[in-house]
Short mmCIF file of C-alpha atoms and ligand atoms in Angstrom, two decimals:
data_model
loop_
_atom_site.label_atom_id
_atom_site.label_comp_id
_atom_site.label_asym_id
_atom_site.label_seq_id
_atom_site.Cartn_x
_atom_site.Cartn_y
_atom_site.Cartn_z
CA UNK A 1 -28.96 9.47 2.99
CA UNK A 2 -29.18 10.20 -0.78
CA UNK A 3 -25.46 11.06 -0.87
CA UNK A 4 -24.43 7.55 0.44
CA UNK A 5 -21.60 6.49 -1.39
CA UNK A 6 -23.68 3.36 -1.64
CA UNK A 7 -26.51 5.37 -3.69
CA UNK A 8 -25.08 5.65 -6.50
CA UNK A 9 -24.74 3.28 -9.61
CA UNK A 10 -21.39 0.52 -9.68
CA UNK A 11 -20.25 0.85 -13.07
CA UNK A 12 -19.33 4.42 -14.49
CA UNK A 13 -15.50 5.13 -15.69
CA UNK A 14 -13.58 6.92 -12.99
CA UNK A 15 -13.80 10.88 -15.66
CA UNK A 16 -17.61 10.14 -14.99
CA UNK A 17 -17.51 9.71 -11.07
CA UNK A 18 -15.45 12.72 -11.00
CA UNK A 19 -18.21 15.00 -12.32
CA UNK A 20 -20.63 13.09 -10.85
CA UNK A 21 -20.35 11.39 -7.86
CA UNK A 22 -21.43 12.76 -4.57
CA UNK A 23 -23.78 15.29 -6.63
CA UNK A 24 -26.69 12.46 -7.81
CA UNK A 25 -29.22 14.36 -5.58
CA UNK A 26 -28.63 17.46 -7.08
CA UNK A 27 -31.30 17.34 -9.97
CA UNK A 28 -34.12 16.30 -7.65
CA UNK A 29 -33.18 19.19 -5.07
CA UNK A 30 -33.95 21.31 -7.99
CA UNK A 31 -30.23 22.52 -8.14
CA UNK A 32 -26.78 21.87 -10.51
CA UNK A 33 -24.02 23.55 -7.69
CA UNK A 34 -23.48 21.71 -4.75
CA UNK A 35 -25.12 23.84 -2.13
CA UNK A 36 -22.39 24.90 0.71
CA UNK A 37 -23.66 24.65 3.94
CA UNK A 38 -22.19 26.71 6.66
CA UNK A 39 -23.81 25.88 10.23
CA UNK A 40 -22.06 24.76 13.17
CA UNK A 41 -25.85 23.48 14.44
CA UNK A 42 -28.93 22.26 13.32
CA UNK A 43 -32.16 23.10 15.46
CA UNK A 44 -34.36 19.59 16.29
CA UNK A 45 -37.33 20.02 18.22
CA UNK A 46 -37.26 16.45 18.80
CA UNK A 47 -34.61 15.78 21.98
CA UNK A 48 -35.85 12.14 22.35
CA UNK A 49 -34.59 11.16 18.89
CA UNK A 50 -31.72 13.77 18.84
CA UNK A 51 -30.50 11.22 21.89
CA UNK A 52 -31.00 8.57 19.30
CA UNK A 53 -28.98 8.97 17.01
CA UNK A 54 -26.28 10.30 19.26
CA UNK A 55 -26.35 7.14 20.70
CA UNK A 56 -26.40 5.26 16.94
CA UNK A 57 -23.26 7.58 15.93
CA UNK A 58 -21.48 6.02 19.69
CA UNK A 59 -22.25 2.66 18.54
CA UNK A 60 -20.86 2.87 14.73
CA UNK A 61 -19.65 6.22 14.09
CA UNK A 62 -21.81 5.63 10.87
CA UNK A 63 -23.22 8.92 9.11
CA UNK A 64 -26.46 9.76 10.69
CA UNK A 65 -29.49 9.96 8.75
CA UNK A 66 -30.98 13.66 8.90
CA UNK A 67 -29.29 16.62 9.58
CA UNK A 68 -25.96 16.09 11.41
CA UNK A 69 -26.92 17.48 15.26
CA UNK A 70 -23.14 19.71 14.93
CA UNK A 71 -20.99 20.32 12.62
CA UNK A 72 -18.22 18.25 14.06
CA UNK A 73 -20.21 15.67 13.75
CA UNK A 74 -20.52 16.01 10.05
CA UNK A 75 -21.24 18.28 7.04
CA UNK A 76 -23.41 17.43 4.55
CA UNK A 77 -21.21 19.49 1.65
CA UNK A 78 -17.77 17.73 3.00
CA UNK A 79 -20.31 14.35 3.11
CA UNK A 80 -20.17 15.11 -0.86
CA UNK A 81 -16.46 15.55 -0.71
CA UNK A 82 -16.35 12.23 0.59
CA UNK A 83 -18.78 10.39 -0.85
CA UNK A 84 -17.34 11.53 -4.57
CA UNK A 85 -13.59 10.44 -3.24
CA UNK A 86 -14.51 6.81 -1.59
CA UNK A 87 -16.20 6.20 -5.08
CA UNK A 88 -12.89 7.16 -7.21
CA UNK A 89 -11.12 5.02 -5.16
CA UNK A 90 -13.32 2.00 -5.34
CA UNK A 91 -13.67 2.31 -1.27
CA UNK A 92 -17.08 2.16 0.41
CA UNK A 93 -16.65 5.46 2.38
CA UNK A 94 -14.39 7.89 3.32
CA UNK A 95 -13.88 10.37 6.05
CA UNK A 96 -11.84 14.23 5.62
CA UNK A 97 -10.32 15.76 8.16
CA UNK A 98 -8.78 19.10 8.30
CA UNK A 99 -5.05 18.06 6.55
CA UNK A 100 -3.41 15.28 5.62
CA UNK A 101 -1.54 15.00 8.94
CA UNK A 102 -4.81 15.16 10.93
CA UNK A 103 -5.91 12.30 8.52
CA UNK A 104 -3.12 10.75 9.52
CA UNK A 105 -3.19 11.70 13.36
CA UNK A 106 -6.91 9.79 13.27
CA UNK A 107 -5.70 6.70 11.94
CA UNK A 108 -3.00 6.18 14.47
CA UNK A 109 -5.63 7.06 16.87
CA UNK A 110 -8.09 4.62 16.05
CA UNK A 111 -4.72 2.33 15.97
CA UNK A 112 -3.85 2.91 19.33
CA UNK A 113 -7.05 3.48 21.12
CA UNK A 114 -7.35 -0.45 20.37
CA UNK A 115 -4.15 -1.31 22.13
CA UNK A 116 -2.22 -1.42 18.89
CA UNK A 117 0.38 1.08 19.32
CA UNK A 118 3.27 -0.65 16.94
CA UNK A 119 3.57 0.81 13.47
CA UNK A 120 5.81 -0.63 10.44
CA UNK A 121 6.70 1.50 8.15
CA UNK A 122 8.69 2.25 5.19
CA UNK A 123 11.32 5.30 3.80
CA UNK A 124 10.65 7.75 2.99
CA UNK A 125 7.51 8.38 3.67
CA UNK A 126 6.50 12.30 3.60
CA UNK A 127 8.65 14.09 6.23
CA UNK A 128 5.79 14.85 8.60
CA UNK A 129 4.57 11.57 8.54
CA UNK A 130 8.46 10.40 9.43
CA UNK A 131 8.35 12.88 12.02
CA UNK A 132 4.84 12.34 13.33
CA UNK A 133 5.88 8.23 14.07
CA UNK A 134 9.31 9.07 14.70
CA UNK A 135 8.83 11.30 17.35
CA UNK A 136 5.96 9.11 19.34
CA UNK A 137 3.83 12.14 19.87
CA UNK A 138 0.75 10.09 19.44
CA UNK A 139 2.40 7.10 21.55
CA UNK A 140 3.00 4.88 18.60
CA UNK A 141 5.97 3.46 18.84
CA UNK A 142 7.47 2.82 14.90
CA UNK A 143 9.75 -0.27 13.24
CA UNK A 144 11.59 1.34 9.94
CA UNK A 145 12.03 -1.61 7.70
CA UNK A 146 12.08 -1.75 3.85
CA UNK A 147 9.34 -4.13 2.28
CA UNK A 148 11.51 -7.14 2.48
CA UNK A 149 11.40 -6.94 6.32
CA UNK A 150 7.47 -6.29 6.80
CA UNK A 151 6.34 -9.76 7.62
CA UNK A 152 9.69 -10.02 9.93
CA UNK A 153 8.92 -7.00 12.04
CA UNK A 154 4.96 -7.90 12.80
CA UNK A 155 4.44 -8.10 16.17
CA UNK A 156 1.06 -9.02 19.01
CA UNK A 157 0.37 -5.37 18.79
CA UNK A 158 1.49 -3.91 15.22
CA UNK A 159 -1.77 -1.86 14.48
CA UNK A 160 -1.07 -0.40 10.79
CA UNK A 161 1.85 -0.94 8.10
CA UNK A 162 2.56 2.21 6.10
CA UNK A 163 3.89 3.05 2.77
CA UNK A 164 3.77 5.53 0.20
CA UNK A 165 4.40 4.90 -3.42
CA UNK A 166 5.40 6.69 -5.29
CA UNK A 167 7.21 7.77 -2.13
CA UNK A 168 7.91 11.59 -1.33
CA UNK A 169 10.34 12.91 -2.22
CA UNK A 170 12.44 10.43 -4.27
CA UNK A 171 9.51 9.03 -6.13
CA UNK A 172 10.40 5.41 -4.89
CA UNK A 173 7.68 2.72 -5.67
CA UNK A 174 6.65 -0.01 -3.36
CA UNK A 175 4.84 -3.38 -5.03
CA UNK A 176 1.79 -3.23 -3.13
CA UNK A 177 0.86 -6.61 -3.92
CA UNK A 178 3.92 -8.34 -2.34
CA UNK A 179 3.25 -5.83 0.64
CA UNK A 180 0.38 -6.63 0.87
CA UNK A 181 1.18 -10.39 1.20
CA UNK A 182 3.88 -9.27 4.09
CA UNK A 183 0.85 -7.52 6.02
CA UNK A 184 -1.01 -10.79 6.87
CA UNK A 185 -3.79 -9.51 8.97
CA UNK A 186 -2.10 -6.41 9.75
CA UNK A 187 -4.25 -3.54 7.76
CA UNK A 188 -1.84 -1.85 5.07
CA UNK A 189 -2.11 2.18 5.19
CA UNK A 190 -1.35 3.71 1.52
CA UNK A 191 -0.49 7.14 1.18
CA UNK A 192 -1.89 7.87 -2.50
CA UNK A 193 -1.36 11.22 -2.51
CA UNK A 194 1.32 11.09 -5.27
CA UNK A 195 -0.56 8.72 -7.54
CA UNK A 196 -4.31 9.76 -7.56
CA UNK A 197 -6.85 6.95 -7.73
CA UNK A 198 -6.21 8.49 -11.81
CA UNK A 199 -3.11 6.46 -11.56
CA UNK A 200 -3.36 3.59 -9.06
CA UNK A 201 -6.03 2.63 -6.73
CA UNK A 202 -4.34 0.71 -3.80
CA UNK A 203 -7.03 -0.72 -2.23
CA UNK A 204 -7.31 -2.70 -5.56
CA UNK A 205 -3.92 -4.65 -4.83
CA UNK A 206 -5.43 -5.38 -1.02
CA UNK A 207 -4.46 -1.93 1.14
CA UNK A 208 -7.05 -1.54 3.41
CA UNK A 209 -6.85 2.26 4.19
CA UNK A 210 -6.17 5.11 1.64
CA UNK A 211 -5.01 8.34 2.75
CA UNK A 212 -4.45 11.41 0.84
CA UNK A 213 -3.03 15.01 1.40
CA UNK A 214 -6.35 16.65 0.12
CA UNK A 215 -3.95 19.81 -0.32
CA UNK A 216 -2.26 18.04 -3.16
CA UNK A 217 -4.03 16.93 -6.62
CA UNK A 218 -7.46 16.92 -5.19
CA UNK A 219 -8.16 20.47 -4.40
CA UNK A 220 -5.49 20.47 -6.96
CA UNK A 221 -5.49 25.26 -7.18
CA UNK A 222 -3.23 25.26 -4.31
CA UNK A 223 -5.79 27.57 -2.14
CA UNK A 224 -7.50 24.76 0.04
CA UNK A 225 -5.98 22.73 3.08
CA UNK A 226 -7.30 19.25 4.01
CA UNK A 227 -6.86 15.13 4.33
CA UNK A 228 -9.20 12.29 3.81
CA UNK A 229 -9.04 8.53 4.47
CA UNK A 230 -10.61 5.90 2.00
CA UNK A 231 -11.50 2.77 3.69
CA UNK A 232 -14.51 0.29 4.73
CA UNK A 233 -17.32 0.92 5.96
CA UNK A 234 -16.45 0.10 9.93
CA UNK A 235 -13.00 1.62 10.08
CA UNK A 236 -14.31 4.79 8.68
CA UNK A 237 -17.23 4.56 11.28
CA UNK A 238 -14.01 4.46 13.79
CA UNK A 239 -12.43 7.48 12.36
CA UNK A 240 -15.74 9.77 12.48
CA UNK A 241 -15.73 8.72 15.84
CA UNK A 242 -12.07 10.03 16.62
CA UNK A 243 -13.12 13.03 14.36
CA UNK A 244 -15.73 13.80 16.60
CA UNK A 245 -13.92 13.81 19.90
CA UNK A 246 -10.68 15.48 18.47
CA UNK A 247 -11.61 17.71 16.21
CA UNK A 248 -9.90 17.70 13.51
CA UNK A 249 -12.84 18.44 11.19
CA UNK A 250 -12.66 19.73 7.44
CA UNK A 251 -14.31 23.25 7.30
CA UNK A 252 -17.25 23.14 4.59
CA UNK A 253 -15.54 25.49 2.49
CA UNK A 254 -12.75 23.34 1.86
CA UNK A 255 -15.17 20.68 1.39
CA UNK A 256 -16.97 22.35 -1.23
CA UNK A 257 -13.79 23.14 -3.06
CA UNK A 258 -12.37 19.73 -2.71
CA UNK A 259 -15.56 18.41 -4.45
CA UNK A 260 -14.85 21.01 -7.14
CA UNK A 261 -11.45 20.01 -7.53
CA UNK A 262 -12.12 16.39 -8.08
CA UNK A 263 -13.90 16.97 -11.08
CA UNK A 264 -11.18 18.25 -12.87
CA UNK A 265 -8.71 15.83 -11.32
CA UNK A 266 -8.89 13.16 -14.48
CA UNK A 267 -7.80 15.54 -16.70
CA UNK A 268 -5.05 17.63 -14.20
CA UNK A 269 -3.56 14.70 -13.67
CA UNK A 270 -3.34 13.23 -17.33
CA UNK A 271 -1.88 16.87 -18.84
CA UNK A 272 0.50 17.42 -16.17
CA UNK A 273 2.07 14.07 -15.91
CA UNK A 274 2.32 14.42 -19.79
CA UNK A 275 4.57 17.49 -19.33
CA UNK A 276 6.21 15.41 -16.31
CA UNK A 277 7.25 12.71 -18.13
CA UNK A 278 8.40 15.03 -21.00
CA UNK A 279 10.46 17.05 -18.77
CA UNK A 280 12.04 13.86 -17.17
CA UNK A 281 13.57 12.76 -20.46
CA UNK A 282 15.00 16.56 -21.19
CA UNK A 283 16.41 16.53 -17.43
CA UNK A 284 17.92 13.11 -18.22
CA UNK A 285 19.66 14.61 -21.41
CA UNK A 286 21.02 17.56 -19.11
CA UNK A 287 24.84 17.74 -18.26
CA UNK A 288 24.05 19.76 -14.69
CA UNK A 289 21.86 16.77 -14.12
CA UNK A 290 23.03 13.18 -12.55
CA UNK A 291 20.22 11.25 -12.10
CA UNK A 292 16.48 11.82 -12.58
CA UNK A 293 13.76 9.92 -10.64
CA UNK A 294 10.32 9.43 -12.79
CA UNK A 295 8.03 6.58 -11.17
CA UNK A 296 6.34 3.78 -14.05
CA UNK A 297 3.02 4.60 -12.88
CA UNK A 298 3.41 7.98 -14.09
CA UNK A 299 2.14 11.22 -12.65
CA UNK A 300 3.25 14.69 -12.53
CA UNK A 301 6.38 14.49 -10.17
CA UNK A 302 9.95 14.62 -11.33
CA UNK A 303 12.81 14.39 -9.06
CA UNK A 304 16.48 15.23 -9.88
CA UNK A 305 19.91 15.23 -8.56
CA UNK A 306 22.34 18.03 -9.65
CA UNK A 307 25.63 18.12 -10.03
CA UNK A 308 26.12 21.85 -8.16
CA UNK A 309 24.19 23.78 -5.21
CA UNK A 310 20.43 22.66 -5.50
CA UNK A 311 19.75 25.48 -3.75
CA UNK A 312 20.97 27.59 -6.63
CA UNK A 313 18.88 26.12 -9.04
CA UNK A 314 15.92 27.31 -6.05
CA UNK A 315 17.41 30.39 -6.33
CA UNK A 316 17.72 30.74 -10.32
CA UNK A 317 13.96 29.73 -11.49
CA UNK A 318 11.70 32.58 -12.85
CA UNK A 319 8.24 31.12 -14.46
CA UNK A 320 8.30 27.60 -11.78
CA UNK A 321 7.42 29.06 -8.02
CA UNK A 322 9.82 27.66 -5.76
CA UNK A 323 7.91 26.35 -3.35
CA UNK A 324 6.88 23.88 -0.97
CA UNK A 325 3.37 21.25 -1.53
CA UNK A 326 2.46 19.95 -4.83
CA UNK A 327 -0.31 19.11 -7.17
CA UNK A 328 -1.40 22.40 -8.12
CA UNK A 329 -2.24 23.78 -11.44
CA UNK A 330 1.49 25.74 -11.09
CA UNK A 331 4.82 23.84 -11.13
CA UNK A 332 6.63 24.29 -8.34
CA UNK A 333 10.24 23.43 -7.04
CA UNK A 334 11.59 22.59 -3.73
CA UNK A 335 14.72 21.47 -1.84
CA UNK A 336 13.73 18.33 0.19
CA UNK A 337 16.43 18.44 2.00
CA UNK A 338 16.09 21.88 2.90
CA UNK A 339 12.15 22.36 3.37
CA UNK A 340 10.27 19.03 2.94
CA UNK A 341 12.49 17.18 5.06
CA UNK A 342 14.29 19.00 6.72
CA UNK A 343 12.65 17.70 9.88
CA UNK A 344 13.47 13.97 9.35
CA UNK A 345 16.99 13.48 10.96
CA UNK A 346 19.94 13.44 8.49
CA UNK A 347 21.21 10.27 8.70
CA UNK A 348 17.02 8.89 8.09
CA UNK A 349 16.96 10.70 5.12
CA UNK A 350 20.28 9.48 3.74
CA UNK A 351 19.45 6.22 4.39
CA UNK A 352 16.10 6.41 2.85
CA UNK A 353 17.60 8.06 -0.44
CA UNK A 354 16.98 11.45 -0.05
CA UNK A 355 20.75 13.31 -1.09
CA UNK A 356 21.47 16.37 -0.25
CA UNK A 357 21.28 17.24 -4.21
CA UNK A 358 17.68 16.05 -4.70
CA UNK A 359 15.05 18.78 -5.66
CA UNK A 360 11.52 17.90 -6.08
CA UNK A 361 9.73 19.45 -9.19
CA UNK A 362 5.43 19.35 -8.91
CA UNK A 363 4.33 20.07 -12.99
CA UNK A 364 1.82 22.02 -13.24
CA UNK A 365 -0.44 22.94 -16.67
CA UNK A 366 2.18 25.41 -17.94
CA UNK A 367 3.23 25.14 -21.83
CA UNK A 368 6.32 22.19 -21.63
CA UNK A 369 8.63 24.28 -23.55
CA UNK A 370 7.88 27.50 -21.35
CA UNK A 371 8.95 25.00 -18.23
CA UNK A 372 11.68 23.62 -20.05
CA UNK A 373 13.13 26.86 -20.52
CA UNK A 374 12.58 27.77 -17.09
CA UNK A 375 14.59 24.77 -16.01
CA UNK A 376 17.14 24.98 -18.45
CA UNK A 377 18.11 28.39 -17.70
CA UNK A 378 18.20 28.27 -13.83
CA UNK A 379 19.95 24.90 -14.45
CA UNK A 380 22.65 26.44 -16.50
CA UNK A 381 22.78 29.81 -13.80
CA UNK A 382 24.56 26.66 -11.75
CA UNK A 383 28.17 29.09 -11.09
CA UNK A 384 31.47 25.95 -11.88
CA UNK A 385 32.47 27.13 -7.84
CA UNK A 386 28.57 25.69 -7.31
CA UNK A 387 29.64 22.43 -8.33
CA UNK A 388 31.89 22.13 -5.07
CA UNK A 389 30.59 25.05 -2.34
CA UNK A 390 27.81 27.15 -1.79
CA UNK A 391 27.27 30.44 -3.47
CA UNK A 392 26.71 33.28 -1.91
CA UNK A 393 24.37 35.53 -3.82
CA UNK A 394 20.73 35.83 -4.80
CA UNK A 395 20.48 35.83 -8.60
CA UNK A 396 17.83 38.96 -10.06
CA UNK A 397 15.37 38.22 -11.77
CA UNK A 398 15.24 39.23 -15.16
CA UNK A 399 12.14 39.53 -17.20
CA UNK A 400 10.08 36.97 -18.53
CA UNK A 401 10.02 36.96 -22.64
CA UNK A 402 6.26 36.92 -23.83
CA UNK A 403 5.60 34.70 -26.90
C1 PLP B 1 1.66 16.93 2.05
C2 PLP B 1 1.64 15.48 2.32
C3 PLP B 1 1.07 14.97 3.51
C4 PLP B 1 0.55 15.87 4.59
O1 PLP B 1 -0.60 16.54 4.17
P1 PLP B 1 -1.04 18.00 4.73
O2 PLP B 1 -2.30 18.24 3.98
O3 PLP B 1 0.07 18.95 4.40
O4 PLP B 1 -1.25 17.86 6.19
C5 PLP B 1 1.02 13.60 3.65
N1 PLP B 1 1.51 12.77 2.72
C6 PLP B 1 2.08 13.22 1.58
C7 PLP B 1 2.61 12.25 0.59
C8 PLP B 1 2.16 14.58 1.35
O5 PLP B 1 2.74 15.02 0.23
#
């Protein structure tokens, strides 16, 4: 296929793939937009090679030349999506699915469906993903360790070690080199959905599977749902195949915006980190604030821990949405504790450094003094009774001043 990630040339700077990858056909096709292709099915008078390449997809799970026979089989506007994303993170494919969990679901899948059922992983990880190995529901069965422990808890049938860094919520950073070490043979899963292949590209420091929350910093407007997996060529061949049979397919709308959003990642990412690391040091310098949590690769989450009711900051902010998700072009503010992760037991998210006092702020493009006065005020809204119990009332809101 002409959009093979393979197709297109080794060396361009990661602001160039973003424009350009997974669009190189476009010129000879006579076009500049990425056409968006909507069918569920694609007629073929030919039955004898349809059976072929069914049969070639069984044996590799490999992208099939031609049309794709159904559309969850494939998409050739998501095939962009993917193609543009495996080259920004130096993979050799990658495969969407319809949200980061189902990403996530797939790889466990493909985990399990080869008798290796045992997961390591480490806290905190995004509280679905907690959940999802927590709870079994996929018949993984999960060892919590931090990285010391990794090459400790490996066992006959440990399929997959997972980590996120910079960890959500608390921003935590893992050194995916000494992981990496700890994995042995065991494939290490990196959940990059914080970081952006802008900021770090894991498979770089030896991960062999990428996974993102599309819904974050890729799509990036905060209007388009999805997950994709960055990873050779024969364990992405593994996850079309569990793709296929499940279902968890992308829709080619979100593809085509996805593939839209990546072009602007480079420079979403750079601005908004800017403010982020701007509005870490003013948090820092804050009296309502007791500890701030800014990763050193950067990027455009803060974390804080306040001295009152988080919840009344929540309830206080007027410009910032509070919200759950991140990575859109609008800061938003959440409780962790409250929303994010609420479904991880207590005790798990203690342990794993989430307090009770954390929020979790996603910077957006907004003007850094406009946000800073957002935060300041609904900081400074914190009632002295706060400090020690809840309060009970909503704050109104009171109108924005123009400037
Ligand atoms: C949101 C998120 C996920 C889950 O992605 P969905 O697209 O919501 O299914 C996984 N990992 C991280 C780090 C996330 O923030």
């Amino acid at each position: 296929m002409e959009n093979s990630a393979s197709a297109a040339p080794a060396t361009r700077a990661l602001a160039t793939e973003a424009v350009h990858a997974g669009r190189d056909d476009l010129a000879r096709l006579g076009l500049h937009a990425p056409p968006l292709d909507l069918s569920t099915t694609y007629p073929s008078y030919d039955a004898a090679q349809e059976a072929e390449r069914i049969d070639a997809f069984a044996a590799t799970g490999a992208r099939l030349d031609g049309p794709p026979v159904y559309a969850r089989l494939d998409n050739p506007t998501t095939a962009r999506f993917e193609t543009a994303l495996a080259r920004l993170e130096g993979a050799q494919d990658a495969v969407a699915f319809a949200s980061g969990m189902a990403a996530l679901t797939a790889v466990l899948l493909v985990r399990a469906s080869q008798g290796l059922r045992h997961v390591i992983a480490v806290r905190p990880l995004y509280g679905c993903s907690d959940h999802l190995l927590a709870a079994g529901l996929l018949g993984t069965e999960v060892t919590w360790t931090d990285p010391a422990g990794i090459a400790a808890a490996i066992r006959p049938d440990t399929g997959l070690v997972m980590v996120e860094t910079p960890a959500n919520p608390t921003l935590a950073e893992v050194d995916l080199a000494a992981v990496r070490h700890a994995c042995g043979s065991v494939p290490l899963l990196v959940d990059n959905t914080f970081a952006t292949p802008v900021l770090q590209r894991p498979l770089e420091s030896g991960a062999r599977i990428v996974l993102h929350s599309a819904t974050k910093y890729l799509g990036g407007h905060g209007d388009v749902m999805g997950g994709v997996v960055a990873c050779d060529d024969e364990f992405a061949g593994q996850l079309r195949q569990v793709r296929f049979a499940t279902g968890g397919v992308l829709h080619p709308m979100a593809g085509y915006l996805l593939l839209r959003g990546l072009s602007t990642l480079p420079v979403r990412v750079k601005a908004a980190s800017a403010s982020a690391a701007e509005l870490a040091s003013r948090l820092r310098a804050h009296p309502q604030v007791t500890r701030v949590h800014y990763p050193r690769v950067g990027g455009a989450m803060v974390s804080f821990e306040v001295q009152g009711d988080p919840r009344e900051v929540i309830a206080a902010v007027r410009l910032i949405t509070p919200a759950v998700s991140l990575g859109s072009v609008d800061t938003l503010i959440q409780h962790p504790a409250s929303i994010s992760h609420r479904i991880v037991a207590e005790s798990d998210r203690h342990s794993a450094g989430v307090s009770d006092r954390l929020l979790r702020l996603s910077v957006g493009l907004e003007d850094v003094d406009d946000l800073w006065g957002d935060l300041h005020q609904a900081l400074s809204a914190q009632t002295p009774r706060s400090v020690n119990h809840r309060s009970s009332g909503v704050r109104q809101p009171s109108a924005p001043a123009v400037r």
